[in-house]
């Protein structure tokens, strides 16, 4: 009977995992529907800790869950719209066009560092360095060293991947607190100087919360995207040549393919606020739904992709979310990735992976990323002075 009950919930594109009392959506059409469904709420952090942690454990991480729960990505309704609207206005197309020369400068410096490095690991030298410099510039955090930034964001990412681990919660809370302290202590702007932050809500605590969230996403997910994109170019025959020949358009197409196949975030969580039906599955109020951004069941031992889209179709990309929760920083992440691929392919036309041990991945199932990417850059193209 138990096996039959489990089989009855294995509907195409959505599967229930009864041992954890949650559903996983893998079909891309259903995933889009789930992300736009108002009865599936984004505020999952507190309900998840209540479901999977004991009362003493919840009490121990209460300061952390309180801090992270103020991130607008975990809100719905008017509060979410109000906070997100400011970030969208600040990171406008006009602002990004002004920012592009700055991004190109950071990319050029990172590639120069790679060219002269004794160990050509592009993760610390390039794909971590570029988003870090962009965020330092964006948030005015010039006093913070790059490794410190990633110590913070990776501690938070580890907590999101394993909320049940007390050590992960302790490190994440320390990171959130340090981020807040640094943001509060930033040097004041010159009188009359404008900033993209002017578009954010005036409430100090909510503004700091939004800036912390932007810092996390702008580092952790963007760095992952850049590393995966660079890996794709050097590991895929003909990819670099297409970018050298066709420029920004080919680089943008490559970025979209990477976002589809290896998104920096594997899934997002929702919780049902009332009973509903999704794709023929009856989801009860209080049940969790993991929406896969890869088409794979993140809870299955063997993650086979749901056959809902063609292998080369990038139109179904959901790496930056969908509908009301589409990421305000998506255009900035794409800009960094496109500029990096253009400049890298132009500068290192003969680059390739360095040996059989050139890559290594982290152990985070929620925020997967390359932690090592060794590249033999080959002879560079002479630069014009």
Protein backbone atom coordinates (compact mmCIF):
# COMPACT_ATOMS: atom_id res chain seq x y z
CA UNK A 1 0.00 0.00 0.00
CA UNK A 2 2.79 2.45 0.89
CA UNK A 3 4.56 1.86 -2.43
CA UNK A 4 1.27 2.35 -4.33
CA UNK A 5 0.59 5.59 -2.45
CA UNK A 6 4.02 6.87 -3.45
CA UNK A 7 3.48 5.90 -7.08
CA UNK A 8 0.17 7.74 -7.19
CA UNK A 9 1.97 11.03 -6.52
CA UNK A 10 4.55 10.59 -9.28
CA UNK A 11 2.70 12.72 -11.83
CA UNK A 12 4.57 13.94 -14.92
CA UNK A 13 6.71 16.89 -13.93
CA UNK A 14 5.81 16.93 -10.22
CA UNK A 15 6.72 14.34 -7.60
CA UNK A 16 5.90 14.06 -3.92
CA UNK A 17 8.59 12.90 -1.49
CA UNK A 18 6.51 11.65 1.44
CA UNK A 19 9.44 11.16 3.81
CA UNK A 20 9.97 14.93 3.82
CA UNK A 21 6.37 15.88 3.08
CA UNK A 22 7.31 18.01 0.08
CA UNK A 23 6.84 18.18 -3.68
CA UNK A 24 9.42 18.77 -6.42
CA UNK A 25 8.37 20.43 -9.69
CA UNK A 26 10.59 19.57 -12.65
CA UNK A 27 8.43 20.30 -15.69
CA UNK A 28 9.35 23.82 -16.96
CA UNK A 29 5.76 24.81 -17.73
CA UNK A 30 4.61 23.73 -14.28
CA UNK A 31 7.63 25.44 -12.74
CA UNK A 32 6.62 28.73 -14.30
CA UNK A 33 3.08 28.21 -13.10
CA UNK A 34 4.31 27.47 -9.58
CA UNK A 35 6.50 30.58 -9.47
CA UNK A 36 3.52 32.71 -10.47
CA UNK A 37 1.05 30.99 -8.14
CA UNK A 38 0.02 33.34 -5.31
CA UNK A 39 -1.09 30.42 -3.12
CA UNK A 40 2.53 29.24 -3.05
CA UNK A 41 4.30 31.66 -0.72
CA UNK A 42 7.97 32.63 -0.74
CA UNK A 43 8.33 32.99 3.01
CA UNK A 44 9.59 29.47 3.62
CA UNK A 45 12.44 30.01 6.06
CA UNK A 46 10.44 30.07 9.30
CA UNK A 47 8.01 27.30 8.25
CA UNK A 48 10.93 25.08 7.26
CA UNK A 49 12.72 25.55 10.57
CA UNK A 50 9.44 24.84 12.38
CA UNK A 51 8.99 21.64 10.36
CA UNK A 52 12.50 20.24 10.49
CA UNK A 53 14.10 21.66 13.68
CA UNK A 54 13.40 21.09 17.36
CA UNK A 55 12.22 24.00 19.50
CA UNK A 56 15.67 24.47 21.15
CA UNK A 57 17.34 24.43 17.73
CA UNK A 58 14.88 27.02 16.40
CA UNK A 59 15.52 29.22 19.39
CA UNK A 60 19.24 28.98 18.79
CA UNK A 61 19.00 30.32 15.23
CA UNK A 62 16.16 32.80 15.83
CA UNK A 63 18.37 35.90 15.33
CA UNK A 64 19.54 34.55 11.97
CA UNK A 65 16.08 33.62 10.70
CA UNK A 66 14.80 37.02 11.80
CA UNK A 67 17.55 38.79 9.82
CA UNK A 68 17.20 36.71 6.66
CA UNK A 69 13.40 36.79 6.73
CA UNK A 70 13.56 40.52 6.05
CA UNK A 71 15.10 39.88 2.60
CA UNK A 72 12.40 40.81 0.10
CA UNK A 73 13.02 37.65 -1.93
CA UNK A 74 11.31 35.86 0.98
CA UNK A 75 8.29 38.19 0.86
CA UNK A 76 5.14 38.33 -1.25
CA UNK A 77 2.46 40.91 -1.81
CA UNK A 78 2.77 44.68 -1.23
CA UNK A 79 5.92 44.53 0.92
CA UNK A 80 7.73 42.52 -1.72
CA UNK A 81 6.62 44.84 -4.53
CA UNK A 82 7.65 47.96 -2.62
CA UNK A 83 11.13 46.70 -1.75
CA UNK A 84 11.77 45.11 -5.15
CA UNK A 85 10.62 48.23 -7.01
CA UNK A 86 13.46 50.26 -5.49
CA UNK A 87 16.10 47.71 -6.48
CA UNK A 88 14.72 47.54 -10.03
CA UNK A 89 14.77 51.32 -10.37
CA UNK A 90 18.30 51.56 -8.98
CA UNK A 91 19.72 48.84 -11.24
CA UNK A 92 18.12 50.37 -14.33
CA UNK A 93 19.29 49.99 -17.91
CA UNK A 94 20.64 53.55 -17.82
CA UNK A 95 22.70 52.82 -14.71
CA UNK A 96 24.07 49.58 -16.17
CA UNK A 97 25.14 51.37 -19.36
CA UNK A 98 27.08 53.79 -17.19
CA UNK A 99 28.52 50.87 -15.22
CA UNK A 100 29.69 48.85 -18.25
CA UNK A 101 33.07 50.63 -18.68
CA UNK A 102 33.76 50.01 -15.00
CA UNK A 103 32.95 46.30 -15.43
CA UNK A 104 35.25 46.14 -18.45
CA UNK A 105 38.05 47.60 -16.37
CA UNK A 106 37.57 44.97 -13.66
CA UNK A 107 37.54 42.22 -16.32
CA UNK A 108 40.75 43.51 -17.92
CA UNK A 109 42.53 43.59 -14.56
CA UNK A 110 41.38 40.08 -13.67
CA UNK A 111 42.58 38.66 -17.00
CA UNK A 112 45.95 40.37 -16.54
CA UNK A 113 46.23 38.75 -13.12
CA UNK A 114 45.41 35.39 -14.68
CA UNK A 115 48.01 35.86 -17.40
CA UNK A 116 50.82 36.31 -14.86
CA UNK A 117 49.65 33.86 -12.20
CA UNK A 118 51.82 30.92 -11.19
CA UNK A 119 48.68 28.79 -10.68
CA UNK A 120 46.06 29.73 -13.31
CA UNK A 121 42.98 29.04 -11.18
CA UNK A 122 40.35 31.28 -12.71
CA UNK A 123 37.98 30.99 -9.74
CA UNK A 124 39.85 33.24 -7.28
CA UNK A 125 41.64 35.23 -9.97
CA UNK A 126 38.78 35.95 -12.36
CA UNK A 127 35.29 34.62 -11.69
CA UNK A 128 35.32 35.50 -7.97
CA UNK A 129 37.31 38.70 -8.42
CA UNK A 130 35.07 40.41 -11.00
CA UNK A 131 31.73 40.21 -9.09
CA UNK A 132 33.54 41.18 -5.89
CA UNK A 133 34.98 44.34 -7.45
CA UNK A 134 31.59 45.18 -8.95
CA UNK A 135 29.86 44.81 -5.56
CA UNK A 136 32.58 46.80 -3.79
CA UNK A 137 32.06 49.56 -6.35
CA UNK A 138 28.27 49.31 -6.20
CA UNK A 139 27.98 49.31 -2.41
CA UNK A 140 30.96 51.50 -1.50
CA UNK A 141 32.69 48.73 0.47
CA UNK A 142 36.27 49.53 -0.52
CA UNK A 143 37.67 48.63 2.90
CA UNK A 144 36.60 44.97 2.65
CA UNK A 145 38.91 42.33 1.17
CA UNK A 146 37.56 39.93 -1.46
CA UNK A 147 38.10 36.72 0.60
CA UNK A 148 36.07 38.28 3.43
CA UNK A 149 33.17 38.98 1.09
CA UNK A 150 33.05 35.35 -0.03
CA UNK A 151 33.47 34.04 3.50
CA UNK A 152 30.23 35.88 4.27
CA UNK A 153 28.23 34.83 1.23
CA UNK A 154 29.34 31.21 1.28
CA UNK A 155 28.43 30.89 4.93
CA UNK A 156 24.93 32.13 4.11
CA UNK A 157 24.70 29.80 1.09
CA UNK A 158 25.71 26.85 3.27
CA UNK A 159 22.94 27.68 5.74
CA UNK A 160 20.30 27.89 3.01
CA UNK A 161 21.42 24.46 1.81
CA UNK A 162 21.30 22.90 5.28
CA UNK A 163 19.13 24.86 7.73
CA UNK A 164 19.25 21.94 10.15
CA UNK A 165 23.00 22.31 10.84
CA UNK A 166 23.81 24.43 13.95
CA UNK A 167 27.36 25.11 12.76
CA UNK A 168 26.10 26.44 9.42
CA UNK A 169 23.59 28.65 11.21
CA UNK A 170 26.26 30.06 13.53
CA UNK A 171 28.60 30.92 10.65
CA UNK A 172 25.76 32.45 8.65
CA UNK A 173 24.62 34.63 11.55
CA UNK A 174 28.16 35.85 12.08
CA UNK A 175 28.33 36.71 8.39
CA UNK A 176 24.99 38.55 8.36
CA UNK A 177 25.99 40.58 11.41
CA UNK A 178 29.38 41.52 9.94
CA UNK A 179 27.79 42.53 6.65
CA UNK A 180 25.36 44.80 8.49
CA UNK A 181 28.15 46.37 10.54
CA UNK A 182 30.22 47.12 7.44
CA UNK A 183 27.28 48.57 5.54
CA UNK A 184 26.41 50.83 8.48
CA UNK A 185 30.01 52.06 8.76
CA UNK A 186 30.50 52.98 5.10
CA UNK A 187 31.90 56.46 4.47
CA UNK A 188 29.15 59.03 3.86
CA UNK A 189 28.58 60.22 0.32
CA UNK A 190 29.66 63.65 -0.80
CA UNK A 191 26.92 66.27 -0.29
CA UNK A 192 24.67 66.36 -3.33
CA UNK A 193 26.09 63.16 -4.82
CA UNK A 194 23.47 60.80 -6.26
CA UNK A 195 23.50 57.01 -6.02
CA UNK A 196 21.46 54.07 -7.27
CA UNK A 197 20.66 53.47 -3.58
CA UNK A 198 18.48 56.60 -3.62
CA UNK A 199 15.74 54.46 -5.16
CA UNK A 200 15.59 52.10 -2.16
CA UNK A 201 13.11 52.52 0.68
CA UNK A 202 14.15 55.16 3.26
CA UNK A 203 13.74 52.84 6.27
CA UNK A 204 17.32 52.21 7.44
CA UNK A 205 16.89 48.59 8.51
CA UNK A 206 14.96 47.60 5.39
CA UNK A 207 17.55 49.35 3.23
CA UNK A 208 20.38 47.47 4.93
CA UNK A 209 18.47 44.22 4.48
CA UNK A 210 18.06 44.87 0.75
CA UNK A 211 21.74 45.77 0.38
CA UNK A 212 22.75 42.57 2.20
CA UNK A 213 20.58 40.52 -0.13
CA UNK A 214 22.01 42.26 -3.21
CA UNK A 215 25.53 41.64 -1.94
CA UNK A 216 24.79 37.93 -1.45
CA UNK A 217 23.19 37.45 -4.87
CA UNK A 218 25.67 39.69 -6.66
CA UNK A 219 28.57 37.63 -5.35
CA UNK A 220 27.45 34.04 -4.85
CA UNK A 221 25.25 33.52 -7.87
CA UNK A 222 27.14 35.79 -10.27
CA UNK A 223 30.50 34.22 -9.45
CA UNK A 224 29.00 30.79 -10.09
CA UNK A 225 27.59 31.93 -13.44
CA UNK A 226 30.92 33.39 -14.54
CA UNK A 227 32.82 30.21 -13.64
CA UNK A 228 30.32 27.95 -15.41
CA UNK A 229 30.31 30.19 -18.49
CA UNK A 230 34.10 30.24 -18.68
CA UNK A 231 34.21 26.47 -18.24
CA UNK A 232 31.67 26.03 -21.04
CA UNK A 233 33.76 28.14 -23.42
CA UNK A 234 37.06 26.35 -22.84
CA UNK A 235 35.48 22.87 -22.73
CA UNK A 236 33.13 23.17 -25.73
CA UNK A 237 34.74 22.94 -29.17
CA UNK A 238 33.95 25.93 -31.34
CA UNK A 239 32.40 28.03 -28.56
CA UNK A 240 35.31 30.46 -28.20
CA UNK A 241 35.66 30.80 -31.97
CA UNK A 242 31.98 31.73 -32.29
CA UNK A 243 32.36 34.43 -29.67
CA UNK A 244 35.50 35.82 -31.33
CA UNK A 245 33.68 35.92 -34.67
CA UNK A 246 30.24 37.13 -33.63
CA UNK A 247 31.03 39.13 -30.51
CA UNK A 248 28.49 40.15 -27.89
CA UNK A 249 25.56 38.31 -29.48
CA UNK A 250 27.36 34.96 -29.40
CA UNK A 251 28.60 35.64 -25.87
CA UNK A 252 25.04 36.43 -24.75
CA UNK A 253 23.74 33.23 -26.37
CA UNK A 254 26.41 31.24 -24.54
CA UNK A 255 25.46 32.83 -21.24
CA UNK A 256 21.81 31.89 -21.78
CA UNK A 257 22.78 28.30 -22.55
CA UNK A 258 24.82 28.12 -19.35
CA UNK A 259 22.00 29.66 -17.32
CA UNK A 260 19.69 26.97 -18.63
CA UNK A 261 22.01 24.00 -18.17
CA UNK A 262 23.92 24.99 -15.03
CA UNK A 263 22.07 27.77 -13.17
CA UNK A 264 23.76 29.18 -10.06
CA UNK A 265 20.64 28.32 -8.04
CA UNK A 266 19.27 24.83 -8.52
CA UNK A 267 15.81 25.38 -7.06
CA UNK A 268 13.61 27.73 -5.08
CA UNK A 269 11.26 26.78 -2.28
CA UNK A 270 7.60 27.66 -1.79
CA UNK A 271 5.02 26.74 0.85
CA UNK A 272 1.29 26.28 0.16
CA UNK A 273 -0.81 28.77 2.10
CA UNK A 274 -3.99 26.89 1.16
CA UNK A 275 -4.96 23.70 -0.65
CA UNK A 276 -4.37 23.84 -4.40
CA UNK A 277 -3.90 21.67 -7.48
CA UNK A 278 -0.80 21.95 -9.63
CA UNK A 279 -0.40 19.78 -12.71
CA UNK A 280 -2.97 17.34 -11.41
CA UNK A 281 -1.26 17.04 -8.02
CA UNK A 282 -3.26 17.98 -4.94
CA UNK A 283 -1.02 20.01 -2.66
CA UNK A 284 -2.22 20.53 0.90
CA UNK A 285 -1.84 23.76 2.85
CA UNK A 286 1.48 23.76 4.69
CA UNK A 287 3.26 21.44 2.26
CA UNK A 288 6.52 22.61 0.70
CA UNK A 289 7.18 22.77 -3.02
CA UNK A 290 10.70 22.83 -4.46
CA UNK A 291 10.64 24.39 -7.92
CA UNK A 292 13.56 23.04 -9.94
CA UNK A 293 15.33 25.58 -12.16
CA UNK A 294 17.22 22.81 -13.97
CA UNK A 295 14.41 20.40 -14.84
CA UNK A 296 15.91 17.84 -12.43
CA UNK A 297 14.52 16.44 -9.20
CA UNK A 298 16.85 17.84 -6.57
CA UNK A 299 15.75 15.20 -4.06
CA UNK A 300 16.26 12.16 -6.30
CA UNK A 301 19.38 10.02 -6.18
CA UNK A 302 19.61 10.08 -9.98
CA UNK A 303 18.72 13.51 -11.31
CA UNK A 304 17.28 12.90 -14.76
CA UNK A 305 16.03 15.98 -16.56
CA UNK A 306 12.31 16.26 -17.14
CA UNK A 307 11.70 16.00 -20.93
CA UNK A 308 9.91 19.33 -21.14
CA UNK A 309 12.25 21.23 -23.46
CA UNK A 310 14.74 20.67 -26.24
CA UNK A 311 18.45 20.46 -25.31
CA UNK A 312 19.31 23.67 -27.16
CA UNK A 313 16.23 25.68 -26.15
CA UNK A 314 17.18 28.69 -23.99
CA UNK A 315 13.70 30.19 -24.03
CA UNK A 316 12.80 28.25 -20.89
CA UNK A 317 15.61 29.69 -18.77
CA UNK A 318 14.42 30.33 -15.23
CA UNK A 319 17.80 30.84 -13.56
CA UNK A 320 16.78 34.32 -12.40
CA UNK A 321 13.28 33.33 -11.38
CA UNK A 322 10.02 34.19 -13.05
CA UNK A 323 7.05 36.52 -12.79
CA UNK A 324 6.90 38.70 -9.68
CA UNK A 325 10.10 37.20 -8.29
CA UNK A 326 12.31 37.80 -11.31
CA UNK A 327 15.74 38.88 -10.05
CA UNK A 328 16.35 42.68 -10.20
CA UNK A 329 20.08 42.03 -10.68
CA UNK A 330 19.71 39.68 -13.66
CA UNK A 331 20.88 42.26 -16.21
CA UNK A 332 23.95 43.09 -14.15
CA UNK A 333 24.94 39.42 -13.85
CA UNK A 334 24.45 38.94 -17.60
CA UNK A 335 26.54 42.04 -18.30
CA UNK A 336 29.46 40.73 -16.25
CA UNK A 337 29.28 37.32 -17.91
CA UNK A 338 29.03 38.64 -21.48
CA UNK A 339 31.90 41.09 -21.03
CA UNK A 340 34.08 38.37 -19.47
CA UNK A 341 33.46 35.92 -22.32
CA UNK A 342 34.11 38.56 -24.99
CA UNK A 343 37.35 39.74 -23.45
CA UNK A 344 38.61 36.29 -22.49
CA UNK A 345 38.05 34.82 -25.97
CA UNK A 346 39.65 37.81 -27.65
CA UNK A 347 42.69 37.73 -25.36
CA UNK A 348 43.21 33.97 -25.07
CA UNK A 349 42.09 32.36 -28.34
CA UNK A 350 43.95 29.10 -27.63
CA UNK A 351 42.81 28.55 -24.04
CA UNK A 352 41.81 25.13 -22.74
CA UNK A 353 41.41 23.16 -19.55
CA UNK A 354 44.67 22.46 -17.72
CA UNK A 355 44.92 18.70 -17.20
CA UNK A 356 42.47 16.07 -16.00
CA UNK A 357 42.16 17.60 -12.52
CA UNK A 358 41.29 21.08 -13.75
CA UNK A 359 37.83 21.33 -12.20
CA UNK A 360 36.23 20.72 -8.81
CA UNK A 361 32.74 21.51 -7.56
CA UNK A 362 31.51 22.51 -4.13
CA UNK A 363 29.18 20.31 -2.10
CA UNK A 364 26.23 22.72 -2.01
CA UNK A 365 23.17 21.25 -3.76
CA UNK A 366 21.27 24.55 -3.62
CA UNK A 367 24.05 26.87 -4.79
CA UNK A 368 26.31 24.66 -6.95
CA UNK A 369 29.49 26.29 -8.18
CA UNK A 370 32.96 25.48 -9.42
CA UNK A 371 35.52 25.94 -6.67
CA UNK A 372 38.47 25.23 -8.97
CA UNK A 373 38.87 25.92 -12.68
CA UNK A 374 42.44 25.62 -13.96
CA UNK A 375 42.86 26.99 -17.47
CA UNK A 376 45.86 26.91 -19.76
CA UNK A 377 45.50 30.31 -21.42
CA UNK A 378 47.96 29.48 -24.22
CA UNK A 379 49.78 32.23 -26.09
CA UNK A 380 47.80 35.45 -25.76
CA UNK A 381 46.91 37.76 -28.61
CA UNK A 382 49.30 40.74 -28.53
CA UNK A 383 47.53 43.77 -27.14
CA UNK A 384 47.63 47.14 -28.81
CA UNK A 385 49.06 49.85 -26.58
